[in-house]
Short mmCIF file of C-alpha atoms in Angstrom, two decimals:
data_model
loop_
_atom_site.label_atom_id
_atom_site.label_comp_id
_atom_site.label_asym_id
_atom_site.label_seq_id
_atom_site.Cartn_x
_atom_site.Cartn_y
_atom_site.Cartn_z
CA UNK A 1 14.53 -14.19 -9.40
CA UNK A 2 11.91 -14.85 -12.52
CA UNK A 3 9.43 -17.00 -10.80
CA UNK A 4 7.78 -14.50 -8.61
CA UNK A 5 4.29 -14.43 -6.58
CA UNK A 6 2.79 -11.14 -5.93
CA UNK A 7 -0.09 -11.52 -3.42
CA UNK A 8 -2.90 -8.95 -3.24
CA UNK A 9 -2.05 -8.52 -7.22
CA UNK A 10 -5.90 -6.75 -7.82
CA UNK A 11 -5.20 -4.31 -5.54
CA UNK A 12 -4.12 -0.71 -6.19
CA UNK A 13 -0.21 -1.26 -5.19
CA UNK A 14 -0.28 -5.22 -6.32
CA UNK A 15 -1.08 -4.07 -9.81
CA UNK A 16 1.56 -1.22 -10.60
CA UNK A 17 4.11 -4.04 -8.88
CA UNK A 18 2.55 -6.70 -11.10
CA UNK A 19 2.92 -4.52 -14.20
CA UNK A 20 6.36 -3.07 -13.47
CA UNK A 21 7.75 -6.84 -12.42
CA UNK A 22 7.07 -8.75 -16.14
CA UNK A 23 8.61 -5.26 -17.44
CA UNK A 24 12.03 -6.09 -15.32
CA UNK A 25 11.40 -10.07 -16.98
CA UNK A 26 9.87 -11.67 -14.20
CA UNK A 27 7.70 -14.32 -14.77
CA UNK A 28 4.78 -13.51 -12.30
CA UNK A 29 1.86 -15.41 -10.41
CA UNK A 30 -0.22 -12.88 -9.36
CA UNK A 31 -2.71 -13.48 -6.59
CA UNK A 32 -6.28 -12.85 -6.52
CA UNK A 33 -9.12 -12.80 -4.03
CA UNK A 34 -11.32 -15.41 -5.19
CA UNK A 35 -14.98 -14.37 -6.11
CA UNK A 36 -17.32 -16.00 -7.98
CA UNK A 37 -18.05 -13.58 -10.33
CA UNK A 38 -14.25 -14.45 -11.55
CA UNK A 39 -13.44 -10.61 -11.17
CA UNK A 40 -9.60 -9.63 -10.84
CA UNK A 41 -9.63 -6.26 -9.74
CA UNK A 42 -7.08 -3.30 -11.29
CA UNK A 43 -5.71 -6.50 -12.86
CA UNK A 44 -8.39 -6.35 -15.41
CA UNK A 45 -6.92 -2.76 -16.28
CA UNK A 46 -3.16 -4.33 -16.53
CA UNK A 47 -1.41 -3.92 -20.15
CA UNK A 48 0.57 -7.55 -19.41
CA UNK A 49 -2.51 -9.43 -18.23
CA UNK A 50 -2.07 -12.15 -21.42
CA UNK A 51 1.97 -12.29 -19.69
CA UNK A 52 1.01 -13.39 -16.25
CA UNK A 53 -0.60 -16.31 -14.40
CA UNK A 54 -2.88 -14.99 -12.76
CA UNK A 55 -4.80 -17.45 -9.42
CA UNK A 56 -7.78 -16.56 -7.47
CA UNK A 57 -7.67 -17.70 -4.05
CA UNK A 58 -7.62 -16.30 -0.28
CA UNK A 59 -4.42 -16.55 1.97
CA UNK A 60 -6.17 -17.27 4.85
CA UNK A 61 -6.40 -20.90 3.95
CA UNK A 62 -3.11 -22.62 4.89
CA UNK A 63 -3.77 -25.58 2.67
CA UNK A 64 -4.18 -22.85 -0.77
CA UNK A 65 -0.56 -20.85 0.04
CA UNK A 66 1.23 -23.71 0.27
CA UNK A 67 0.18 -24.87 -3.17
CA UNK A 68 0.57 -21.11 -5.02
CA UNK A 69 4.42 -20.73 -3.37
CA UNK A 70 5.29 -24.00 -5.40
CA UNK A 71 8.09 -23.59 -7.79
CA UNK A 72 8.48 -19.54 -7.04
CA UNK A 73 11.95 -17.66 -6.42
CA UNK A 74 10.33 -14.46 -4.78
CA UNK A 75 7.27 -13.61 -3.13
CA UNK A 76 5.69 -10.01 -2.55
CA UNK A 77 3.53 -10.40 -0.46
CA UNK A 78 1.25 -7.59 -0.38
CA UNK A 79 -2.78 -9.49 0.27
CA UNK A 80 -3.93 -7.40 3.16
CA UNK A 81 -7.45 -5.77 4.48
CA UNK A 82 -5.69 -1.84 4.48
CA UNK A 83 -8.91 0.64 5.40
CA UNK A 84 -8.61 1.98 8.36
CA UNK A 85 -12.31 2.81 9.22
CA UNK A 86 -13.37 -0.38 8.50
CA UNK A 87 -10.91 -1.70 10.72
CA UNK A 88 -13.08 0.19 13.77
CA UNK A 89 -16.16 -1.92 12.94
CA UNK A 90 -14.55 -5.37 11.63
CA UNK A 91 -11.06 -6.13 13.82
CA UNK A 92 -11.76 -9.56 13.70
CA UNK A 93 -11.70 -9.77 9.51
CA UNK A 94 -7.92 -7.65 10.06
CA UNK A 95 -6.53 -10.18 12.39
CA UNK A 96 -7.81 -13.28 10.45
CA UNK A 97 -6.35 -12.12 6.72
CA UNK A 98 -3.16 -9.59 7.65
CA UNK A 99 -2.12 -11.91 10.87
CA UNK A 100 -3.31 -15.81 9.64
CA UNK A 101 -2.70 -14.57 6.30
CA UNK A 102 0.97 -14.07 6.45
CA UNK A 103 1.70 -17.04 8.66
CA UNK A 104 0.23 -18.91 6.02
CA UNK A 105 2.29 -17.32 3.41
CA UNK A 106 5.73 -17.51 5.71
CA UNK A 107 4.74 -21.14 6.35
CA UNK A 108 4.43 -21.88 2.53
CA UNK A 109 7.40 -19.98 1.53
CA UNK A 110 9.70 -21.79 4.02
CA UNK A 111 8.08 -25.53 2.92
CA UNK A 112 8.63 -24.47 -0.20
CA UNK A 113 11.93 -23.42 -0.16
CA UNK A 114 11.54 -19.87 -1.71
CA UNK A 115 14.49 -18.12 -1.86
CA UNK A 116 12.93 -14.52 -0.69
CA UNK A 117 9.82 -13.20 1.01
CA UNK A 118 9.10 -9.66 0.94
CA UNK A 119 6.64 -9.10 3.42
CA UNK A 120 4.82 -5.55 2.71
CA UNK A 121 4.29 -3.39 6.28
CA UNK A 122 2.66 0.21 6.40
CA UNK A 123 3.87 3.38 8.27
CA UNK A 124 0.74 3.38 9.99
CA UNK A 125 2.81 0.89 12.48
CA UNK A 126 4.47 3.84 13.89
CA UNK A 127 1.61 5.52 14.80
CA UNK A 128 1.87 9.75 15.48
CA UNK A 129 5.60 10.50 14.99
CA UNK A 130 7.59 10.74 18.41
CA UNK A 131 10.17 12.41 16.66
CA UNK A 132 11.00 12.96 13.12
CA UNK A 133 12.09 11.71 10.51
CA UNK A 134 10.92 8.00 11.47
CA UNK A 135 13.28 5.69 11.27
CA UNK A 136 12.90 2.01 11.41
CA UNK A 137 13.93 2.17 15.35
CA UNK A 138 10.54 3.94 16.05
CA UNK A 139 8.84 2.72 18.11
CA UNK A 140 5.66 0.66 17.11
CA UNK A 141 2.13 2.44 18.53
CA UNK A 142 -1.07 0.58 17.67
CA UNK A 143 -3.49 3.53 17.17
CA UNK A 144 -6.15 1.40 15.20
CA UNK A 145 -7.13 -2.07 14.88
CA UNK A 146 -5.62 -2.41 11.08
CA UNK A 147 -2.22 -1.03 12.55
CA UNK A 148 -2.26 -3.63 15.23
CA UNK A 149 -3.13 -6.34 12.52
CA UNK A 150 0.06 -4.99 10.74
CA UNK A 151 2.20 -4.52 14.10
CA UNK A 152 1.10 -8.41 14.65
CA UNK A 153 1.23 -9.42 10.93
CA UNK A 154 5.44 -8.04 10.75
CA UNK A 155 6.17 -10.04 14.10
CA UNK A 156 4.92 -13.12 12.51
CA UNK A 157 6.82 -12.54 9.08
CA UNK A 158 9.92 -11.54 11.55
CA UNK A 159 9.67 -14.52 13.59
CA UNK A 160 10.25 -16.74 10.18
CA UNK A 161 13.49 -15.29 9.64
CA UNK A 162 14.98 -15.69 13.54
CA UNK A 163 13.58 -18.97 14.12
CA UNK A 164 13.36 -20.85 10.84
CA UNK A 165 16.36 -18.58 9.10
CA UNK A 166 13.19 -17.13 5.60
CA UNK A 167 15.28 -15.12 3.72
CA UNK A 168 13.01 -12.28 4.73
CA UNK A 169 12.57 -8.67 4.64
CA UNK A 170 9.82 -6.40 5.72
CA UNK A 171 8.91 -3.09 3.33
CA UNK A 172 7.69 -0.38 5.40
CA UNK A 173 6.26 2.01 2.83
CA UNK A 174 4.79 5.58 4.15
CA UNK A 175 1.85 6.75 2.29
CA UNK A 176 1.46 5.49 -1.36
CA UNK A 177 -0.83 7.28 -3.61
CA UNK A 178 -1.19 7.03 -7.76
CA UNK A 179 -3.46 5.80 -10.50
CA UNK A 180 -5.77 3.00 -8.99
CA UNK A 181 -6.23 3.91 -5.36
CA UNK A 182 -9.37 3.57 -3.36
CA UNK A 183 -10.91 6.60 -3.32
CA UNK A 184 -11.15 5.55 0.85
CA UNK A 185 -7.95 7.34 0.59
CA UNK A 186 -7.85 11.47 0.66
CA UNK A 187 -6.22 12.06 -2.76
CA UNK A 188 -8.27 10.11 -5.03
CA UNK A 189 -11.67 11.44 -3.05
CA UNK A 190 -10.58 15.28 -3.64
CA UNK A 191 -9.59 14.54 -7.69
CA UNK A 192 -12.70 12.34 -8.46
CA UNK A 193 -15.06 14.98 -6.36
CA UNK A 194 -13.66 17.99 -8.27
CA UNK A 195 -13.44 15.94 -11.68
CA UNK A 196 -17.27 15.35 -11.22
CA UNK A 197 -17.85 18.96 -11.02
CA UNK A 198 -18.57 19.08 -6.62
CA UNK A 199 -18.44 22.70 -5.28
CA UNK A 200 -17.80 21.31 -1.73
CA UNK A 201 -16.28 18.35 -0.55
CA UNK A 202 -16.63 17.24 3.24
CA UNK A 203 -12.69 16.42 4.87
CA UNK A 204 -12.12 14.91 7.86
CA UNK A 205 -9.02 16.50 9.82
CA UNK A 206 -6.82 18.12 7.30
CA UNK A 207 -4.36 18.90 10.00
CA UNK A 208 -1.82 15.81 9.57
CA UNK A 209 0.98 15.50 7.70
CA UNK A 210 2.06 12.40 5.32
CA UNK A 211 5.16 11.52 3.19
CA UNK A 212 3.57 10.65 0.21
CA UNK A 213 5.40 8.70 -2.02
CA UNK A 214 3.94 7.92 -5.93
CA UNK A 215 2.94 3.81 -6.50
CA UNK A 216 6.09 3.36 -9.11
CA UNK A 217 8.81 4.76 -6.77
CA UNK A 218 6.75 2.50 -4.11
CA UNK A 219 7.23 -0.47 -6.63
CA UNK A 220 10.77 0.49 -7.53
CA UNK A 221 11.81 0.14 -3.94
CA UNK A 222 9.92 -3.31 -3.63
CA UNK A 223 12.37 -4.28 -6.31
CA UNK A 224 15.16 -2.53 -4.90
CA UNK A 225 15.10 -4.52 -1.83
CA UNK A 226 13.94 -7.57 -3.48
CA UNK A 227 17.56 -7.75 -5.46
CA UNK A 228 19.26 -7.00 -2.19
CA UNK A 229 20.89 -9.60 -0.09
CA UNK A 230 22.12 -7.09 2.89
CA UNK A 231 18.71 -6.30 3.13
CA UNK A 232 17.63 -9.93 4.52
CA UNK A 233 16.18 -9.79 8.28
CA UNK A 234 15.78 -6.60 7.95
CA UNK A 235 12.76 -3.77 8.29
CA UNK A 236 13.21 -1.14 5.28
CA UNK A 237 11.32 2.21 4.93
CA UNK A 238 10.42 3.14 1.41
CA UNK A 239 9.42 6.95 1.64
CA UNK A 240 10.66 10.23 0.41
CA UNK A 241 11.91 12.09 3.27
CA UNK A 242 9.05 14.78 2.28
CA UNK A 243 6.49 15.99 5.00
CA UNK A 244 3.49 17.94 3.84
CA UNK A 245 -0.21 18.14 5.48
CA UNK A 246 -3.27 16.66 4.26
CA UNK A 247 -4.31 20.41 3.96
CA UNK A 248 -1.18 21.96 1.59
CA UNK A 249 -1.54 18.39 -0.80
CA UNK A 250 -5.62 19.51 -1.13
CA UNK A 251 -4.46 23.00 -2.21
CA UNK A 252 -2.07 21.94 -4.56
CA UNK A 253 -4.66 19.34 -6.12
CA UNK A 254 -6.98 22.52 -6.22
CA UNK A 255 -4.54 24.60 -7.92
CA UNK A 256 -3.34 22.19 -10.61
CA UNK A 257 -6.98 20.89 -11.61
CA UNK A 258 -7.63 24.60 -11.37
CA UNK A 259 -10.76 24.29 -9.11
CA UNK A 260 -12.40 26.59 -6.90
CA UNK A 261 -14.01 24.08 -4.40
CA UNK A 262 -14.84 24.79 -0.81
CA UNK A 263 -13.34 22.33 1.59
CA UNK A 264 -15.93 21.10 4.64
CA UNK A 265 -15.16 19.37 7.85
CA UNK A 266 -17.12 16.75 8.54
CA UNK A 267 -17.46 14.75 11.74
CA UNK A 268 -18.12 11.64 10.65
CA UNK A 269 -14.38 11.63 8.78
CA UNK A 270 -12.38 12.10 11.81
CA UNK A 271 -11.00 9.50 13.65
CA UNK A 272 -11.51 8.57 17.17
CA UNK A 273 -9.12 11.30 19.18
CA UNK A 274 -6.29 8.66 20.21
CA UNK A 275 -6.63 7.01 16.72
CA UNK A 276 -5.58 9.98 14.77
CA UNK A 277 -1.49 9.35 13.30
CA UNK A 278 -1.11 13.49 13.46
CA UNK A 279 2.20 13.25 11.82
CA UNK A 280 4.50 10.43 9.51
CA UNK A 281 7.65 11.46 8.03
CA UNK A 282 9.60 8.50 6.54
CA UNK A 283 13.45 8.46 7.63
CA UNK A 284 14.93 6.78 4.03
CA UNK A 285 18.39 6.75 4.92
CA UNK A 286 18.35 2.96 5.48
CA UNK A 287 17.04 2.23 1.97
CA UNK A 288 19.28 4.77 -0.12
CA UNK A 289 22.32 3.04 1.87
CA UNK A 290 21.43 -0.43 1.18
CA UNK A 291 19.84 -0.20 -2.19
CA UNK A 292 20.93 3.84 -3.54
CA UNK A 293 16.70 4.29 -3.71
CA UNK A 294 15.92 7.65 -3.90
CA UNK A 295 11.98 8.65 -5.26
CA UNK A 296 11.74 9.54 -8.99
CA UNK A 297 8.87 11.67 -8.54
CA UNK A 298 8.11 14.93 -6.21
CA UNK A 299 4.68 15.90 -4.75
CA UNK A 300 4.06 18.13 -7.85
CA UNK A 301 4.96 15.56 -10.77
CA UNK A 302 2.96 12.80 -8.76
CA UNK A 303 -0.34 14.35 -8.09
CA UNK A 304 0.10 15.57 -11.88
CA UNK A 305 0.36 12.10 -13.06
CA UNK A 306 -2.63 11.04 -10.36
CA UNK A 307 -4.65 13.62 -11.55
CA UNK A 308 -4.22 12.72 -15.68
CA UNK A 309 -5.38 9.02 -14.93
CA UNK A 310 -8.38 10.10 -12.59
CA UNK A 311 -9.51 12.59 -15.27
CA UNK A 312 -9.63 10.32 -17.55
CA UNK A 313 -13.31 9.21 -18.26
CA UNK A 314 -12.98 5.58 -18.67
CA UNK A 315 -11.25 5.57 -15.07
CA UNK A 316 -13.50 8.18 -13.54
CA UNK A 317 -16.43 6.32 -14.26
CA UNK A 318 -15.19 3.46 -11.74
CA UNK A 319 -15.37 5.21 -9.19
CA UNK A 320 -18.33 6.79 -6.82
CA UNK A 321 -17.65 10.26 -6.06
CA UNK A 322 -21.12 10.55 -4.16
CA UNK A 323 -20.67 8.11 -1.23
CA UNK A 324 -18.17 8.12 1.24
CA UNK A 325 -15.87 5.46 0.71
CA UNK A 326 -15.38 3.83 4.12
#
């Protein structure tokens, strides 16, 4: 397993994984989306960048993933479009990269004769929770058009293993959250808002509740599974087994950056009505019993760590606290 290729490596996940794979001695490819400003993303902020190849490309080109799986053992494939509210106004973009895109990938891998795909899924599959915890028998509820480009996206990567025998296995991780993420996402909105000095911050529904799980236990349990031949064929939550709202993780960020800020609700936050996931609590039973994976960090120690990177200013100044990040 040292020739690896991590796909969507500038991204917030793809980064930690990049970082935390050349630290187990891989030797990793990491993937790009090509620009011509020759910009890699969080990649740029990487401590092993001079340690890893790193390719600029886009995986929607068949032709371009069959030449970047050459001579590679693994492949983590994690190049995706991920924002939900930008999946309401551009579907099309979410079928053509997460859909086409891991076809392409699948297609390579097998011509290629890589020994394992991991093929990276998202909780948001399961939709609102029909019961809890979720394990991986829930079933699948297409509340947005990104979760149906992921619902679509795993029965394409699945297909590869039952027809054409990819030594496959789909990572389901619930909500990841840690040093690098989009402030599109609720936790990094609140920190860099109250870091900038806001009084109020505007929330969509604060109602739901998440298992969030911190980027290295995410990455750990890429791994994990990665080094696990039982786990072939398979779809694997990563998750913590941890439910708390949107509303009790703002109050704890409050409390430990020791701000007084008003929370708002704005309307133009909240999803459509049916689109809403009110609830996602990540059954990990599967994982712990196939790989002993269990989460490093709690709520507390997470946002802690979150928090200390985000409050830094050389990483605060990335990021625009005054527009909403769609």
């Amino acid at each position: 397993m040292k020739n690896v290729l991590v796909t969507g490596a500038d991204g917030f996940i793809g980064s930690h994984l990049t970082e935390y794979l050349v630290e187990n001695g891989c030797n990793v490819r990491a993937l790009t989306q090509y620009n011509s400003f020759n910009y890699w993303g969080w990649l740029e902020d990487v401590g092993c960048l001079k340690d890893i190849e790193v390719v600029s490309g886009d995986i929607r080109d068949p032709h371009y993933c069959k030449q970047i799986t050459k001579n590679v053992d693994v492949v983590f494939h994690l190049g995706a479009l991920i924002a939900i509210p930008y999946s309401y106004v551009a579907p099309d973009s979410y079928v053509e990269t997460n859909i086409r895109g891991t076809l392409n990938i699948c297609q390579a891998s097998m011509d290629n004769g890589v020994k394992r795909v991991i093929h990276t899924s998202t909780s948001e599959v399961y939709g609102t929770a029909q019961y809890v915890p979720i394990d991986e028998k829930h079933p699948l509820q297409p509340q947005s058009p990104y979760s149906a480009s992921k619902i679509g996206a795993d029965a394409m990567a699945m297909s590869f293993f039952n027809a054409f025998d990819l030594p496959l296995t789909i990572a389901r991780p619930f909500n990841t959250y840690g040093p690098r993420q989009s402030a599109r996402a609720v936790i990094p909105t609140i920190i860099t808002q109250i870091a900038n000095g806001k009084k109020q911050i505007k929330l969509g529904d604060v109602s739901p509740t998440r298992d969030f799980n911190y980027v290295l236990d995410t990455c750990r349990g890429f791994l994990e599974l990665a080094r696990c031949d039982q786990a072939i064929g398979e779809i694997v939550n990563i998750g913590s087994n941890f439910e708390i709202s949107i509303g009790d993780t703002l109050e704890i960020i409050r409390e430990l950056m020791g701000s007084d800020v008003e929370f708002l609700t704005d309307e133009q936050r909240i999803r459509p009505e049916k689109s809403e996931v009110f609830r996602l609590w990540c059954d990990n039973t599967k994982i712990y019993g196939l790989t002993g994976f269990k989460p490093s960090y709690d709520i507390r120690s997470g946002l802690q760590a979150t928090i200390d990177w985000f409050t830094e200013p050389d990483n605060l100044k990335k990021y625009k606290a005054d527009i909403y990040n769609v």
